[in-house]
mmCIF file of C-alpha atoms in Angstrom:
data_model
loop_
_atom_site.group_PDB
_atom_site.id
_atom_site.type_symbol
_atom_site.label_atom_id
_atom_site.label_comp_id
_atom_site.label_asym_id
_atom_site.label_seq_id
_atom_site.Cartn_x
_atom_site.Cartn_y
_atom_site.Cartn_z
ATOM 1 C CA GLU A 1 16.741 157.008 32.315
ATOM 2 C CA ASP A 2 13.412 155.192 32.722
ATOM 3 C CA LEU A 3 11.407 157.022 30.003
ATOM 4 C CA GLY A 4 8.166 155.501 31.304
ATOM 5 C CA LYS A 5 9.204 151.872 30.787
ATOM 6 C CA ASP A 6 7.954 151.038 34.295
ATOM 7 C CA HIS A 7 4.444 152.295 33.485
ATOM 8 C CA MET A 8 1.814 149.558 33.415
ATOM 9 C CA ILE A 9 1.032 149.815 29.673
ATOM 10 C CA PRO A 10 4.474 148.770 28.300
ATOM 11 C CA GLN A 11 4.386 145.880 30.790
ATOM 12 C CA CYS A 12 0.873 144.798 29.734
ATOM 13 C CA LEU A 13 -0.419 145.210 33.282
ATOM 14 C CA PRO A 14 -3.796 146.601 34.367
ATOM 15 C CA LEU A 15 -3.824 150.346 35.061
ATOM 16 C CA GLY A 16 -5.397 149.899 38.495
ATOM 17 C CA PRO A 17 -6.730 153.117 40.034
ATOM 18 C CA GLY A 18 -5.073 155.123 37.249
ATOM 19 C CA TYR A 19 -7.374 153.701 34.566
ATOM 20 C CA ILE A 20 -9.633 156.732 34.683
ATOM 21 C CA THR A 21 -6.776 159.223 34.164
ATOM 22 C CA ASP A 22 -5.246 157.247 31.273
ATOM 23 C CA GLY A 23 -8.231 157.685 28.952
ATOM 24 C CA GLY A 24 -6.004 158.683 26.023
ATOM 25 C CA THR A 25 -4.367 155.277 25.921
ATOM 26 C CA THR A 26 -5.529 152.126 24.224
ATOM 27 C CA ALA A 27 -5.706 150.462 27.606
ATOM 28 C CA GLY A 28 -7.785 153.253 29.154
ATOM 29 C CA GLY A 29 -9.907 154.140 26.108
ATOM 30 C CA ILE A 30 -13.585 153.280 26.068
ATOM 31 C CA THR A 31 -15.344 151.864 29.106
ATOM 32 C CA LYS A 32 -18.695 150.122 28.895
ATOM 33 C CA ILE A 33 -20.885 150.370 31.993
ATOM 34 C CA VAL A 34 -23.331 147.550 32.742
ATOM 35 C CA GLN A 35 -25.823 148.232 35.522
ATOM 36 C CA THR A 36 -28.001 145.754 37.410
ATOM 37 C CA PRO A 37 -29.858 146.340 40.696
ATOM 38 C CA THR A 38 -27.052 144.766 42.778
ATOM 39 C CA VAL A 39 -23.839 145.424 40.841
ATOM 40 C CA ILE A 40 -22.389 147.863 38.308
ATOM 41 C CA ILE A 41 -19.644 146.503 36.078
ATOM 42 C CA PHE A 42 -17.109 148.575 34.130
ATOM 43 C CA LEU A 43 -15.711 146.693 31.117
ATOM 44 C CA SER A 44 -12.558 148.042 29.455
ATOM 45 C CA GLN A 45 -11.041 147.378 26.026
ATOM 46 C CA ASP A 46 -7.998 145.752 27.612
ATOM 47 C CA MET A 47 -10.313 143.118 29.116
ATOM 48 C CA THR A 48 -9.996 144.390 32.681
ATOM 49 C CA TYR A 49 -13.162 144.983 34.650
ATOM 50 C CA ARG A 50 -14.421 146.494 37.894
ATOM 51 C CA GLN A 51 -17.327 145.348 40.016
ATOM 52 C CA ILE A 52 -19.133 147.924 42.132
ATOM 53 C CA TYR A 53 -21.437 146.235 44.621
ATOM 54 C CA MET A 54 -24.716 148.127 45.028
ATOM 55 C CA ASP A 55 -26.405 145.788 47.527
ATOM 56 C CA GLY A 56 -25.717 147.870 50.653
ATOM 57 C CA ARG A 57 -22.588 146.070 51.807
ATOM 58 C CA LYS A 58 -19.747 148.013 53.432
ATOM 59 C CA LEU A 59 -16.124 148.141 52.307
ATOM 60 C CA GLU A 60 -14.215 145.118 53.512
ATOM 61 C CA ALA A 61 -11.857 145.863 56.391
ATOM 62 C CA ASN A 62 -9.031 143.683 55.033
ATOM 63 C CA PRO A 63 -9.685 142.953 51.358
ATOM 64 C CA ASN A 64 -7.350 140.827 49.298
ATOM 65 C CA PRO A 65 -5.299 143.437 47.353
ATOM 66 C CA SER A 66 -6.105 143.482 43.635
ATOM 67 C CA TRP A 67 -5.419 145.615 40.565
ATOM 68 C CA MET A 68 -8.833 147.330 40.514
ATOM 69 C CA GLY A 69 -9.617 147.218 44.233
ATOM 70 C CA TYR A 70 -12.835 146.336 46.058
ATOM 71 C CA SER A 71 -15.701 148.758 45.374
ATOM 72 C CA VAL A 72 -19.084 149.480 46.918
ATOM 73 C CA GLY A 73 -21.500 152.127 45.732
ATOM 74 C CA HIS A 74 -24.686 153.942 46.583
ATOM 75 C CA TRP A 75 -26.809 156.727 45.153
ATOM 76 C CA GLU A 76 -26.940 160.229 46.600
ATOM 77 C CA GLY A 77 -29.767 161.742 44.561
ATOM 78 C CA ASP A 78 -28.623 161.605 40.915
ATOM 79 C CA THR A 79 -24.964 160.974 41.822
ATOM 80 C CA LEU A 80 -23.378 157.533 42.013
ATOM 81 C CA VAL A 81 -20.846 157.467 44.877
ATOM 82 C CA VAL A 82 -18.258 154.666 44.746
ATOM 83 C CA GLU A 83 -15.809 153.912 47.550
ATOM 84 C CA THR A 84 -12.878 151.624 46.843
ATOM 85 C CA ASN A 85 -10.051 150.117 48.873
ATOM 86 C CA GLY A 86 -7.994 146.961 48.528
ATOM 87 C CA TYR A 87 -5.731 148.071 45.684
ATOM 88 C CA ASN A 88 -2.378 146.379 45.326
ATOM 89 C CA ASP A 89 0.613 148.745 45.242
ATOM 90 C CA ARG A 90 1.941 147.697 41.811
ATOM 91 C CA THR A 91 0.434 150.579 39.798
ATOM 92 C CA TRP A 92 0.760 154.332 39.492
ATOM 93 C CA LEU A 93 -1.960 156.905 39.966
ATOM 94 C CA ASP A 94 -1.061 158.643 36.691
ATOM 95 C CA ARG A 95 1.472 158.715 33.854
ATOM 96 C CA SER A 96 3.864 160.800 35.950
ATOM 97 C CA GLY A 97 4.487 157.885 38.284
ATOM 98 C CA HIS A 98 2.719 159.121 41.424
ATOM 99 C CA PRO A 99 2.787 156.057 43.677
ATOM 100 C CA HIS A 100 0.326 154.657 46.170
ATOM 101 C CA THR A 101 0.335 151.957 48.813
ATOM 102 C CA GLU A 102 -2.181 149.258 49.678
ATOM 103 C CA SER A 103 -3.669 151.855 52.084
ATOM 104 C CA LEU A 104 -5.094 153.821 49.130
ATOM 105 C CA ARG A 105 -8.786 154.579 49.379
ATOM 106 C CA THR A 106 -10.707 156.328 46.618
ATOM 107 C CA THR A 107 -14.107 157.992 46.484
ATOM 108 C CA GLU A 108 -15.598 158.544 43.049
ATOM 109 C CA ARG A 109 -18.672 160.557 42.131
ATOM 110 C CA TYR A 110 -20.415 160.015 38.798
ATOM 111 C CA ARG A 111 -23.187 162.344 37.675
ATOM 112 C CA ARG A 112 -24.962 162.741 34.330
ATOM 113 C CA PRO A 113 -26.092 166.367 33.977
ATOM 114 C CA ASP A 114 -27.777 165.403 30.677
ATOM 115 C CA LEU A 115 -28.016 162.437 28.328
ATOM 116 C CA GLY A 116 -24.699 162.956 26.533
ATOM 117 C CA HIS A 117 -22.343 163.943 29.364
ATOM 118 C CA LEU A 118 -20.823 162.518 32.526
ATOM 119 C CA GLU A 119 -19.213 164.499 35.347
ATOM 120 C CA TYR A 120 -16.578 162.587 37.309
ATOM 121 C CA THR A 121 -14.830 163.501 40.552
ATOM 122 C CA LEU A 122 -12.146 161.358 42.182
ATOM 123 C CA THR A 123 -10.763 161.849 45.693
ATOM 124 C CA LEU A 124 -7.653 159.864 46.628
ATOM 125 C CA GLU A 125 -6.549 159.229 50.202
ATOM 126 C CA ASP A 126 -3.326 157.423 51.028
ATOM 127 C CA PRO A 127 -1.890 158.672 54.338
ATOM 128 C CA ALA A 128 1.176 156.453 53.892
ATOM 129 C CA VAL A 129 2.238 158.573 50.876
ATOM 130 C CA TYR A 130 0.293 161.865 50.830
ATOM 131 C CA ALA A 131 -0.159 164.417 53.610
ATOM 132 C CA LYS A 132 -3.775 165.088 52.711
ATOM 133 C CA PRO A 133 -6.439 163.790 50.315
ATOM 134 C CA TRP A 134 -6.524 165.261 46.827
ATOM 135 C CA THR A 135 -9.314 165.541 44.298
ATOM 136 C CA LEU A 136 -9.513 165.798 40.532
ATOM 137 C CA SER A 137 -12.484 166.274 38.228
ATOM 138 C CA MET A 138 -13.121 165.322 34.603
ATOM 139 C CA ASN A 139 -15.934 165.314 32.098
ATOM 140 C CA ALA A 140 -16.740 162.579 29.602
ATOM 141 C CA LYS A 141 -19.042 162.276 26.614
ATOM 142 C CA LEU A 142 -21.429 159.430 26.018
ATOM 143 C CA ALA A 143 -20.578 157.346 22.972
ATOM 144 C CA ALA A 144 -24.000 155.776 22.438
ATOM 145 C CA ASP A 145 -24.200 152.530 20.467
ATOM 146 C CA THR A 146 -20.402 152.201 20.492
ATOM 147 C CA GLU A 147 -18.956 148.746 20.886
ATOM 148 C CA ILE A 148 -15.756 148.221 22.804
ATOM 149 C CA ILE A 149 -13.177 146.476 20.659
ATOM 150 C CA GLU A 150 -11.111 143.813 22.349
ATOM 151 C CA TYR A 151 -7.495 144.846 22.825
ATOM 152 C CA VAL A 152 -4.961 142.245 23.900
ATOM 153 C CA CYS A 153 -1.822 143.994 25.074
ATOM 154 C CA ASN A 154 0.421 141.007 24.445
ATOM 155 C CA GLU A 155 -0.187 141.180 20.677
ATOM 156 C CA ALA A 156 1.455 144.579 20.281
ATOM 157 C CA ALA A 157 3.531 145.077 23.403
ATOM 158 C CA SER A 158 7.007 144.482 21.998
ATOM 159 C CA LYS A 159 6.371 146.522 18.839
ATOM 160 C CA ARG A 160 4.841 149.407 20.820
ATOM 161 C CA SER A 161 7.707 149.362 23.323
ATOM 162 C CA GLU A 162 10.278 149.447 20.494
ATOM 163 C CA GLU A 163 8.436 152.317 18.751
ATOM 164 C CA HIS A 164 8.145 154.245 22.041
ATOM 165 C CA THR A 165 11.861 153.822 22.790
ATOM 166 C CA SER A 166 12.802 154.822 19.228
ATOM 167 C CA GLU A 167 10.612 157.963 19.402
ATOM 168 C CA LEU A 168 12.129 158.978 22.732
ATOM 169 C CA GLN A 169 15.668 158.439 21.431
ATOM 170 C CA SER A 170 14.910 160.580 18.343
ATOM 171 C CA LEU A 171 13.488 163.319 20.547
ATOM 172 C CA ARG A 172 16.560 163.181 22.828
ATOM 173 C CA HIS A 173 18.870 163.506 19.777
ATOM 174 C CA LEU A 174 16.856 166.460 18.482
ATOM 175 C CA VAL A 175 17.046 168.225 21.851
ATOM 176 C CA CYS A 176 20.803 167.603 22.031
ATOM 177 C CA ARG A 177 21.278 169.102 18.562
ATOM 178 C CA LEU A 178 19.232 172.166 19.531
ATOM 179 C CA LEU A 179 21.390 172.709 22.605
#
């Protein structure tokens, strides 16, 4: 049984395109957004980052595969639209282990309906794995004046992995007793 040991977090690896759906984890947690006229940068607690180029360039045809992909963005009214390709295939799309290939392409839409809220829509396309594109939506709250606290996975990885395995073994024993 794998019990999630192959997930990126126990291995101290970046979450890749799944970072947005893993918000309940230390690695996903808080994201700080820094905006300039030519680039938007997402900074995460686990010291990973994304660059979204806003200077009008197109997606690269053959980008060098990376954990967070290659992103370009533009504004459609009050909505930021971000297109990304160039992901490596070493991550999952979510905690359930849904895979992707280097052919994955994502389109994200960020909209602030008011000062304290963010609406987020993600469309994933990977014809090598999925028959058709699929979309999910989420809402987030603004945490104004909140600092991101540096989190270095290596410091706690072995302890967290041991605790996770111990919890899963206890749960398995409890289920067996109930049966």
